[in-house]
Amino acid sequence: MRYVKLFEDFLSESNNLHLIEVKPNKFLYHTSNPKFRDKISKEGLITQGKSEAWLSDTHIDGKVIFAVNSDNKKDWWDSTYDDDIYQIDTTNLKNTWYVDPNFKLDAKRIISFENIPAKSIKLIYKGTGDGD
């Protein structure tokens, strides 16, 4: 078990020395397919690794949470589906946030290698999951 934890640590922040730390706003925004709504309401946002949802050529190693560091709705992710939108209150979070290296020098698109508890998340828009 300890070996697995050490390996996971290696794949997270320590292997991403190219990342630029950023101070988040009080509120961040995260979009997600509505099929995950119940799980998110119970568990919060849990970091995820590369999968079909990620481009295979991402510049990130390890499991992360994506967020947008802007209150402007035009900056929020648009997957072309009617996704849920969550507001993350960073007031009591101890997460470290980094500029998403897939969006060079755009400090609005950020990532964290740490989970976000349900108590820090508010569902502000209930999507249908339908595509445009």
Coordinates of N, CA and C in Angstrom, one line a residue, residues 13-128:
E13 N 2.1 16.4 -8.1 CA 2.8 17.7 -8.2 C 4.3 17.6 -8.4
S14 N 5.0 16.6 -7.8 CA 6.5 16.5 -7.9 C 6.9 16.3 -9.3
N15 N 6.1 15.7 -10.2 CA 6.5 15.4 -11.5 C 6.0 16.5 -12.5
N16 N 5.5 17.6 -12.0 CA 5.0 18.7 -12.8 C 5.7 20.0 -12.4
L17 N 7.0 19.9 -12.5 CA 7.8 21.1 -12.1 C 7.7 22.3 -13.0
H18 N 7.1 22.1 -14.1 CA 6.9 23.2 -15.1 C 5.6 24.0 -14.8
L19 N 4.9 23.7 -13.7 CA 3.6 24.3 -13.4 C 3.8 25.7 -12.7
I20 N 2.9 26.6 -13.0 CA 3.0 28.0 -12.4 C 1.9 28.1 -11.4
E21 N 2.2 28.3 -10.1 CA 1.2 28.5 -9.1 C 0.5 29.8 -9.3
V22 N -0.8 29.7 -8.9 CA -1.7 30.9 -9.1 C -2.6 31.0 -7.8
K23 N -2.9 32.2 -7.4 CA -3.8 32.4 -6.3 C -5.2 32.5 -6.9
P24 N -6.1 31.6 -6.4 CA -7.4 31.6 -7.0 C -8.3 32.7 -6.4
N25 N -9.3 33.0 -7.1 CA -10.3 34.0 -6.7 C -11.1 33.3 -5.5
K26 N -12.0 34.0 -4.9 CA -12.8 33.4 -3.8 C -13.7 32.3 -4.4
F27 N -14.2 32.5 -5.6 CA -15.0 31.5 -6.3 C -14.4 31.0 -7.6
L28 N -14.4 29.7 -7.8 CA -14.0 29.1 -9.0 C -15.2 28.3 -9.6
Y29 N -15.1 27.9 -10.8 CA -16.2 27.2 -11.5 C -15.7 26.0 -12.2
H30 N -16.6 24.9 -12.0 CA -16.2 23.6 -12.6 C -17.5 23.1 -13.2
T31 N -17.3 22.5 -14.4 CA -18.5 21.9 -15.1 C -18.3 20.4 -15.1
S32 N -19.5 19.7 -15.1 CA -19.5 18.3 -15.1 C -20.8 17.8 -15.7
N33 N -20.7 16.6 -16.3 CA -21.9 15.9 -16.8 C -22.8 15.7 -15.7
P34 N -24.1 15.9 -15.9 CA -25.1 15.7 -14.8 C -25.2 14.2 -14.3
K35 N -24.7 13.3 -15.0 CA -24.7 11.9 -14.5 C -23.8 11.7 -13.3
F36 N -22.9 12.7 -13.0 CA -22.0 12.6 -11.8 C -22.6 13.4 -10.7
R37 N -23.7 14.0 -10.8 CA -24.3 15.0 -9.8 C -24.4 14.3 -8.5
D38 N -25.0 13.2 -8.4 CA -25.2 12.5 -7.1 C -23.9 12.2 -6.4
K39 N -23.0 11.7 -7.2 CA -21.6 11.3 -6.6 C -20.9 12.6 -6.1
I40 N -21.0 13.7 -6.9 CA -20.3 14.9 -6.5 C -21.0 15.5 -5.2
S41 N -22.3 15.4 -5.1 CA -23.0 16.0 -4.0 C -22.6 15.2 -2.7
K42 N -22.2 13.9 -2.8 CA -21.8 13.1 -1.7 C -20.3 13.2 -1.4
E43 N -19.5 13.1 -2.4 CA -18.1 13.0 -2.3 C -17.3 14.2 -2.5
G44 N -17.9 15.2 -3.1 CA -17.2 16.4 -3.6 C -16.5 16.1 -4.9
L45 N -15.6 17.0 -5.3 CA -14.8 16.8 -6.5 C -13.6 16.0 -6.2
I46 N -13.5 14.8 -6.9 CA -12.3 13.9 -6.7 C -11.4 14.0 -7.9
T47 N -10.1 14.2 -7.7 CA -9.2 14.3 -8.8 C -9.3 13.1 -9.7
Q48 N -9.1 13.3 -11.0 CA -9.2 12.3 -12.0 C -7.9 12.3 -12.9
G49 N -7.5 11.2 -13.3 CA -6.4 11.0 -14.2 C -6.8 11.0 -15.7
K50 N -5.8 10.8 -16.5 CA -6.1 10.8 -18.0 C -7.1 9.7 -18.3
S51 N -8.0 10.0 -19.2 CA -9.0 9.1 -19.6 C -9.5 9.5 -21.0
E52 N -10.6 9.0 -21.4 CA -11.2 9.4 -22.6 C -11.6 10.9 -22.5
A53 N -11.9 11.4 -21.3 CA -12.3 12.8 -21.1 C -11.1 13.7 -21.3
W54 N -9.9 13.2 -21.2 CA -8.7 14.1 -21.4 C -8.1 13.8 -22.8
L55 N -7.5 14.8 -23.3 CA -6.7 14.6 -24.5 C -5.4 13.8 -24.1
S56 N -5.0 12.9 -24.9 CA -3.9 12.1 -24.5 C -2.6 12.9 -24.5
D57 N -2.6 14.0 -25.2 CA -1.4 14.8 -25.2 C -1.3 15.9 -24.2
T58 N -2.1 15.8 -23.1 CA -2.1 16.9 -22.1 C -0.7 17.0 -21.5
H59 N -0.5 18.2 -21.0 CA 0.8 18.5 -20.4 C 0.8 18.3 -18.9
I60 N -0.1 17.5 -18.4 CA -0.3 17.3 -17.0 C -0.1 15.9 -16.7
D61 N 0.7 15.6 -15.6 CA 0.9 14.2 -15.1 C 0.2 14.1 -13.8
G62 N -0.6 13.0 -13.6 CA -1.3 12.8 -12.4 C -2.7 13.1 -12.4
K63 N -3.4 13.0 -11.3 CA -4.8 13.3 -11.2 C -5.1 14.7 -10.7
V64 N -6.0 15.4 -11.4 CA -6.3 16.8 -11.1 C -7.8 17.1 -11.2
I65 N -8.1 18.3 -10.7 CA -9.4 18.9 -10.9 C -9.2 20.1 -11.7
F66 N -10.0 20.3 -12.7 CA -10.0 21.5 -13.6 C -11.0 22.5 -13.0
A67 N -10.7 23.8 -13.1 CA -11.6 24.8 -12.7 C -11.3 26.1 -13.5
V68 N -12.2 27.0 -13.5 CA -12.0 28.3 -14.1 C -12.0 29.4 -13.1
N69 N -11.0 30.2 -13.1 CA -10.7 31.3 -12.2 C -11.3 32.6 -12.7
S70 N -12.6 32.6 -12.9 CA -13.2 33.8 -13.5 C -14.7 33.7 -13.2
D71 N -15.3 34.9 -12.8 CA -16.8 34.9 -12.6 C -17.5 35.2 -13.9
N72 N -16.8 35.5 -14.9 CA -17.4 35.8 -16.2 C -17.9 34.4 -16.9
K73 N -19.2 34.3 -17.1 CA -19.7 33.1 -17.6 C -19.1 32.7 -19.0
K74 N -18.7 33.7 -19.7 CA -18.1 33.5 -21.1 C -16.8 32.7 -21.0
D75 N -16.2 32.8 -19.8 CA -14.9 32.1 -19.6 C -15.1 30.6 -19.2
W76 N -16.3 30.3 -18.8 CA -16.5 28.9 -18.2 C -16.4 27.9 -19.3
W77 N -16.1 26.7 -19.0 CA -16.0 25.6 -20.0 C -17.3 25.3 -20.7
D78 N -17.2 25.1 -22.0 CA -18.4 24.7 -22.8 C -18.0 23.5 -23.5
S79 N -18.5 22.4 -23.1 CA -18.2 21.1 -23.7 C -19.2 20.8 -24.9
T80 N -20.1 21.7 -25.2 CA -21.1 21.6 -26.2 C -22.3 20.7 -25.6
Y81 N -22.2 20.3 -24.4 CA -23.3 19.6 -23.8 C -23.9 20.5 -22.7
D82 N -25.1 20.3 -22.3 CA -25.7 21.1 -21.2 C -25.3 20.5 -19.9
D83 N -24.1 20.9 -19.4 CA -23.5 20.4 -18.2 C -23.9 21.1 -16.9
D84 N -23.7 20.4 -15.8 CA -23.9 21.1 -14.5 C -22.8 22.1 -14.3
I85 N -23.0 23.1 -13.6 CA -22.0 24.1 -13.2 C -21.9 24.2 -11.7
Y86 N -20.7 24.0 -11.2 CA -20.5 24.1 -9.8 C -19.7 25.3 -9.4
Q87 N -20.0 26.0 -8.3 CA -19.2 27.1 -7.8 C -18.4 26.5 -6.6
I88 N -17.1 26.7 -6.7 CA -16.2 26.2 -5.6 C -15.8 27.4 -4.8
D89 N -16.1 27.4 -3.5 CA -15.7 28.4 -2.6 C -14.3 28.1 -2.0
T90 N -13.3 28.9 -2.4 CA -12.0 28.6 -2.0 C -11.6 29.1 -0.6
T91 N -12.5 29.8 0.1 CA -12.2 30.5 1.3 C -11.5 29.6 2.4
N92 N -12.1 28.3 2.5 CA -11.5 27.4 3.5 C -10.7 26.3 3.0
L93 N -10.4 26.3 1.7 CA -9.6 25.3 1.0 C -8.1 25.6 1.2
K94 N -7.4 24.5 1.3 CA -5.9 24.6 1.4 C -5.3 24.1 0.1
N95 N -6.1 23.9 -0.9 CA -5.6 23.5 -2.2 C -4.5 24.4 -2.8
T96 N -3.6 23.9 -3.5 CA -2.6 24.7 -4.3 C -3.2 24.6 -5.7
W97 N -3.2 25.8 -6.3 CA -3.7 25.9 -7.7 C -2.6 26.3 -8.7
Y98 N -2.7 25.8 -9.9 CA -1.7 26.0 -10.9 C -2.4 26.4 -12.2
V99 N -1.7 27.2 -13.0 CA -2.2 27.5 -14.4 C -2.2 26.2 -15.1
D100 N -3.3 25.9 -15.8 CA -3.4 24.7 -16.6 C -2.4 24.9 -17.8
P101 N -1.4 24.0 -17.8 CA -0.4 24.1 -18.9 C -0.9 23.9 -20.3
N102 N -2.1 23.4 -20.4 CA -2.7 23.2 -21.7 C -3.2 24.5 -22.3
F103 N -3.3 25.5 -21.5 CA -3.7 26.9 -21.9 C -2.6 27.8 -21.5
K104 N -1.6 27.9 -22.2 CA -0.4 28.7 -21.9 C -0.8 30.1 -21.5
L105 N -0.3 30.5 -20.3 CA -0.4 31.8 -19.7 C -1.8 32.3 -19.6
D106 N -2.8 31.4 -19.5 CA -4.2 31.8 -19.3 C -4.5 31.5 -17.9
A107 N -4.3 32.4 -16.9 CA -4.5 32.1 -15.5 C -6.0 31.9 -15.1
K108 N -6.9 32.0 -16.1 CA -8.3 31.7 -15.8 C -8.5 30.2 -15.8
R109 N -7.7 29.4 -16.5 CA -7.9 27.9 -16.5 C -6.9 27.3 -15.6
I110 N -7.3 26.8 -14.5 CA -6.4 26.3 -13.5 C -6.7 24.8 -13.1
I111 N -5.8 24.3 -12.4 CA -5.9 22.9 -11.9 C -5.4 22.8 -10.5
S112 N -5.9 21.7 -9.8 CA -5.4 21.4 -8.4 C -5.2 19.9 -8.4
F113 N -4.2 19.4 -7.6 CA -4.0 18.0 -7.4 C -4.7 17.5 -6.2
E114 N -5.5 18.3 -5.6 CA -6.2 17.9 -4.3 C -7.7 17.9 -4.5
N115 N -8.3 17.0 -3.8 CA -9.8 16.9 -3.8 C -10.4 18.1 -3.2
I116 N -11.7 18.3 -3.6 CA -12.5 19.4 -3.0 C -13.7 18.9 -2.3
P117 N -13.8 19.1 -1.0 CA -15.0 18.5 -0.3 C -16.3 19.1 -0.7
A118 N -17.3 18.3 -0.6 CA -18.7 18.7 -1.0 C -19.1 20.0 -0.3
K119 N -18.7 20.2 1.0 CA -19.1 21.4 1.7 C -18.6 22.7 1.0
S120 N -17.6 22.6 0.2 CA -17.0 23.8 -0.5 C -17.6 24.0 -1.9
I121 N -18.6 23.1 -2.3 CA -19.1 23.1 -3.6 C -20.6 23.4 -3.6
K122 N -21.0 24.3 -4.6 CA -22.5 24.6 -4.7 C -22.9 24.4 -6.1
L123 N -23.9 23.6 -6.4 CA -24.4 23.4 -7.7 C -25.2 24.7 -8.1
I124 N -24.7 25.4 -9.1 CA -25.4 26.7 -9.4 C -26.2 26.6 -10.7
Y125 N -26.0 25.5 -11.4 CA -26.8 25.3 -12.7 C -26.9 23.8 -12.9
K126 N -28.2 23.3 -13.0 CA -28.5 21.9 -13.3 C -28.6 21.7 -14.8
G127 N -27.7 21.0 -15.4 CA -27.7 20.8 -16.8 C -28.6 19.5 -17.1
T128 N -28.9 19.3 -18.4 CA -29.7 18.2 -18.8 C -28.8 17.1 -19.3

